[in-house]
Short mmCIF file of C-alpha atoms and ligand atoms in Angstrom, two decimals:
data_model
loop_
_atom_site.label_atom_id
_atom_site.label_comp_id
_atom_site.label_asym_id
_atom_site.label_seq_id
_atom_site.Cartn_x
_atom_site.Cartn_y
_atom_site.Cartn_z
CA UNK A 19 51.12 22.57 -18.62
CA UNK A 20 51.24 25.53 -21.01
CA UNK A 21 51.85 28.98 -19.55
CA UNK A 22 51.45 32.42 -21.14
CA UNK A 23 50.92 35.41 -18.89
CA UNK A 24 49.54 33.36 -16.04
CA UNK A 25 47.18 31.42 -18.26
CA UNK A 26 47.18 27.71 -17.64
CA UNK A 27 45.37 24.51 -18.50
CA UNK A 28 43.89 22.51 -15.63
CA UNK A 29 42.46 19.04 -15.94
CA UNK A 30 40.43 16.37 -14.19
CA UNK A 31 38.87 13.05 -15.14
CA UNK A 32 35.20 12.35 -14.50
CA UNK A 33 33.60 8.90 -14.70
CA UNK A 34 30.13 7.99 -15.89
CA UNK A 35 28.32 6.58 -18.89
CA UNK A 36 27.82 7.22 -22.59
CA UNK A 37 24.56 6.16 -24.24
CA UNK A 38 23.57 6.20 -27.90
CA UNK A 39 21.58 3.92 -30.19
CA UNK A 40 20.17 2.01 -27.23
CA UNK A 41 23.51 0.98 -25.76
CA UNK A 42 25.29 2.30 -22.66
CA UNK A 43 29.01 2.20 -21.90
CA UNK A 44 31.14 3.15 -18.89
CA UNK A 45 33.48 6.00 -19.83
CA UNK A 46 36.09 8.31 -18.28
CA UNK A 47 35.94 11.84 -19.67
CA UNK A 48 38.51 14.61 -19.50
CA UNK A 49 37.44 17.98 -18.12
CA UNK A 50 39.63 20.86 -19.31
CA UNK A 51 39.71 24.31 -17.73
CA UNK A 52 41.65 27.19 -19.35
CA UNK A 53 42.26 30.39 -17.41
CA UNK A 54 44.27 32.27 -14.82
CA UNK A 55 43.68 32.78 -11.10
CA UNK A 56 40.59 34.94 -11.61
CA UNK A 57 38.67 33.63 -14.64
CA UNK A 58 38.40 30.57 -16.82
CA UNK A 59 36.41 28.65 -19.41
CA UNK A 60 35.33 25.03 -19.01
CA UNK A 61 35.65 22.63 -21.94
CA UNK A 62 33.02 19.87 -21.76
CA UNK A 63 30.61 19.11 -18.95
CA UNK A 64 30.49 15.33 -18.59
CA UNK A 65 29.14 13.58 -15.53
CA UNK A 66 29.48 15.64 -12.36
CA UNK A 67 29.18 19.35 -11.59
CA UNK A 68 31.23 18.77 -8.44
CA UNK A 69 34.11 17.29 -10.46
CA UNK A 70 34.14 20.42 -12.64
CA UNK A 71 33.86 22.87 -9.75
CA UNK A 72 36.81 21.17 -8.06
CA UNK A 73 38.97 22.28 -10.99
CA UNK A 74 37.38 25.73 -11.34
CA UNK A 75 37.77 26.62 -7.65
CA UNK A 76 36.65 30.17 -6.88
CA UNK A 77 37.34 31.52 -10.37
CA UNK A 78 34.69 33.20 -12.51
CA UNK A 79 33.59 30.89 -15.36
CA UNK A 80 33.23 32.92 -18.57
CA UNK A 81 31.83 30.15 -20.77
CA UNK A 82 30.99 26.44 -20.91
CA UNK A 83 32.39 25.22 -24.25
CA UNK A 84 31.16 21.92 -25.65
CA UNK A 85 33.23 19.92 -28.13
CA UNK A 86 30.03 18.11 -29.18
CA UNK A 87 26.70 17.00 -27.73
CA UNK A 88 27.18 13.33 -26.95
CA UNK A 89 25.68 12.88 -23.51
CA UNK A 90 29.04 12.11 -21.89
CA UNK A 91 30.24 15.61 -22.90
CA UNK A 92 27.11 17.74 -22.31
CA UNK A 93 25.08 16.00 -19.61
CA UNK A 94 25.68 18.43 -16.73
CA UNK A 95 26.12 21.58 -18.83
CA UNK A 96 22.70 23.04 -17.85
CA UNK A 97 23.26 22.19 -14.17
CA UNK A 98 26.71 23.77 -14.29
CA UNK A 99 25.23 26.85 -15.98
CA UNK A 100 22.84 27.26 -13.03
CA UNK A 101 25.73 27.29 -10.58
CA UNK A 102 28.33 29.41 -12.38
CA UNK A 103 25.99 31.62 -14.48
CA UNK A 104 27.91 31.35 -17.75
CA UNK A 105 26.71 30.72 -21.30
CA UNK A 106 26.84 27.26 -22.85
CA UNK A 107 28.36 27.33 -26.34
CA UNK A 108 27.73 24.56 -28.89
CA UNK A 109 27.81 24.21 -32.67
CA UNK A 110 24.20 24.27 -33.91
CA UNK A 111 24.69 21.18 -36.08
CA UNK A 112 24.62 19.12 -32.87
CA UNK A 113 21.05 20.13 -32.01
CA UNK A 114 19.64 16.64 -32.70
CA UNK A 115 22.19 15.06 -30.37
CA UNK A 116 21.67 17.74 -27.71
CA UNK A 117 17.93 17.06 -27.72
CA UNK A 118 18.52 13.36 -27.01
CA UNK A 119 19.85 14.46 -23.60
CA UNK A 120 18.22 17.82 -22.93
CA UNK A 121 14.65 17.97 -24.17
CA UNK A 122 13.49 21.12 -22.41
CA UNK A 123 16.31 23.66 -22.77
CA UNK A 124 18.93 24.77 -25.23
CA UNK A 125 22.45 26.14 -25.12
CA UNK A 126 23.05 29.91 -25.25
CA UNK A 127 25.53 30.77 -28.00
CA UNK A 128 26.11 29.07 -31.36
CA UNK A 129 29.73 28.16 -31.99
CA UNK A 130 30.59 28.60 -35.64
CA UNK A 131 33.90 27.88 -37.38
CA UNK A 132 36.33 30.67 -36.51
CA UNK A 133 34.41 31.87 -33.45
CA UNK A 134 36.87 33.23 -30.88
CA UNK A 135 36.56 33.05 -27.11
CA UNK A 136 38.76 35.34 -25.02
CA UNK A 137 39.71 34.42 -21.47
CA UNK A 138 42.51 35.52 -19.16
CA UNK A 139 44.27 37.42 -21.93
CA UNK A 140 44.37 34.52 -24.37
CA UNK A 141 42.14 33.29 -27.17
CA UNK A 142 40.53 29.97 -28.07
CA UNK A 143 39.41 29.60 -31.68
CA UNK A 144 36.62 27.21 -32.62
CA UNK A 145 37.49 24.84 -35.47
CA UNK A 146 34.45 23.03 -36.84
CA UNK A 147 35.48 19.40 -37.35
CA UNK A 148 32.35 17.45 -38.31
CA UNK A 149 32.53 13.66 -38.52
CA UNK A 150 32.42 12.11 -35.05
CA UNK A 151 29.40 14.37 -34.57
CA UNK A 152 27.95 16.87 -37.05
CA UNK A 153 28.61 19.79 -34.74
CA UNK A 154 31.97 18.62 -33.39
CA UNK A 155 34.29 21.53 -32.63
CA UNK A 156 37.93 21.68 -31.58
CA UNK A 157 39.29 24.64 -29.61
CA UNK A 158 42.71 25.87 -30.70
CA UNK A 159 44.74 27.98 -28.29
CA UNK A 160 47.69 29.33 -30.35
CA UNK A 161 49.29 31.17 -27.40
CA UNK A 162 49.30 27.94 -25.39
CA UNK A 163 50.34 25.70 -28.28
CA UNK A 164 47.50 23.30 -27.73
CA UNK A 165 44.18 22.18 -29.17
CA UNK A 166 41.24 20.58 -27.36
CA UNK A 167 39.84 17.95 -29.69
CA UNK A 168 36.99 16.26 -27.82
CA UNK A 169 36.36 12.96 -29.59
CA UNK A 170 37.62 14.12 -33.01
CA UNK A 171 41.29 13.14 -32.48
CA UNK A 172 42.80 10.89 -29.82
CA UNK A 173 46.21 9.48 -29.05
CA UNK A 174 46.28 6.80 -31.74
CA UNK A 175 44.01 8.38 -34.32
CA UNK A 176 40.64 9.91 -35.13
CA UNK A 177 37.54 9.20 -33.05
CA UNK A 178 34.79 6.68 -33.62
CA UNK A 179 32.22 6.96 -36.39
CA UNK A 180 30.25 3.75 -35.93
CA UNK A 181 27.09 5.26 -34.45
CA UNK A 182 24.22 7.49 -35.51
CA UNK A 183 25.06 11.05 -36.58
CA UNK A 184 28.71 10.10 -37.39
CA UNK A 185 30.41 10.15 -40.80
CA UNK A 186 33.83 8.53 -41.28
CA UNK A 187 34.72 10.28 -44.54
CA UNK A 188 33.79 13.64 -43.09
CA UNK A 189 35.89 12.96 -39.98
CA UNK A 190 38.94 12.10 -42.09
CA UNK A 191 38.44 15.30 -44.08
CA UNK A 192 38.17 17.34 -40.87
CA UNK A 193 41.28 15.82 -39.32
CA UNK A 194 43.40 16.21 -42.46
CA UNK A 195 42.35 19.70 -43.46
CA UNK A 196 41.50 21.37 -40.17
CA UNK A 197 43.77 19.72 -37.56
CA UNK A 198 46.83 18.48 -39.43
CA UNK A 199 47.40 22.04 -40.68
CA UNK A 200 48.28 23.07 -37.11
CA UNK A 201 51.97 23.11 -36.05
CA UNK A 202 53.46 19.66 -35.43
CA UNK A 203 54.30 20.44 -31.80
CA UNK A 204 50.72 21.45 -30.94
CA UNK A 205 49.68 19.47 -27.86
CA UNK A 206 46.38 17.66 -28.33
CA UNK A 207 44.18 17.54 -25.22
CA UNK A 208 41.58 14.89 -25.95
CA UNK A 209 38.10 14.09 -24.67
CA UNK A 210 39.17 10.73 -23.27
CA UNK A 211 42.60 9.43 -22.31
CA UNK A 212 46.10 10.74 -22.84
CA UNK A 213 47.48 13.81 -24.61
CA UNK A 214 49.23 13.52 -27.94
CA UNK A 215 50.58 15.96 -30.55
CA UNK A 216 49.49 16.92 -34.04
CA UNK A 217 52.85 15.71 -35.41
CA UNK A 218 52.60 12.30 -33.74
CA UNK A 219 49.08 11.72 -35.03
CA UNK A 220 49.92 12.92 -38.54
CA UNK A 221 52.87 10.50 -38.60
CA UNK A 222 50.64 7.74 -37.26
CA UNK A 223 48.34 8.14 -40.25
CA UNK A 224 51.27 8.13 -42.66
CA UNK A 225 50.77 11.77 -43.64
ZN1 ZN B 313 31.56 11.59 -28.60
#
């Protein structure tokens, strides 16, 4: 995938479940790892620490970045933190969702809009995109020409807003004003399923 000074994006898919509002669904989640041969950050911690460590290898993990706190994105974050000794970063507006999954411990660092994470000589910038979840965050990597959108934007359009803690109007606002302002050729690495681009999704919504 993208390359800038040895920095690369690695990926795996992890299978498990998503539960909210008393229902449970089988889901496949993307795990994204950004770094070089010596250090990296992990984006989302879905179902299996082993699945994540298989992508990390022997690299030092600098941070565990969460796109939001639905259980299929944050379930093994505390267990991963124990193994790799790195801070979990989450937007504080997802505290209610986090506490549905993790009742006895919190994350380490609040991710606010514009927060920058440096790893392997490149930078990821947090873009707060509330809607799918109140504390949903996308991570934009300008050097790599890509953005990690979690469940905010997929191939085919914005994410779901049918459940508790979601807001469809807010999601549309986030996608239009915080994602569609990125360059058209920005590759979108999503929380589930295939990659897309900002340009393709903007065209798909008739923008
Ligand atoms: Zn979600």
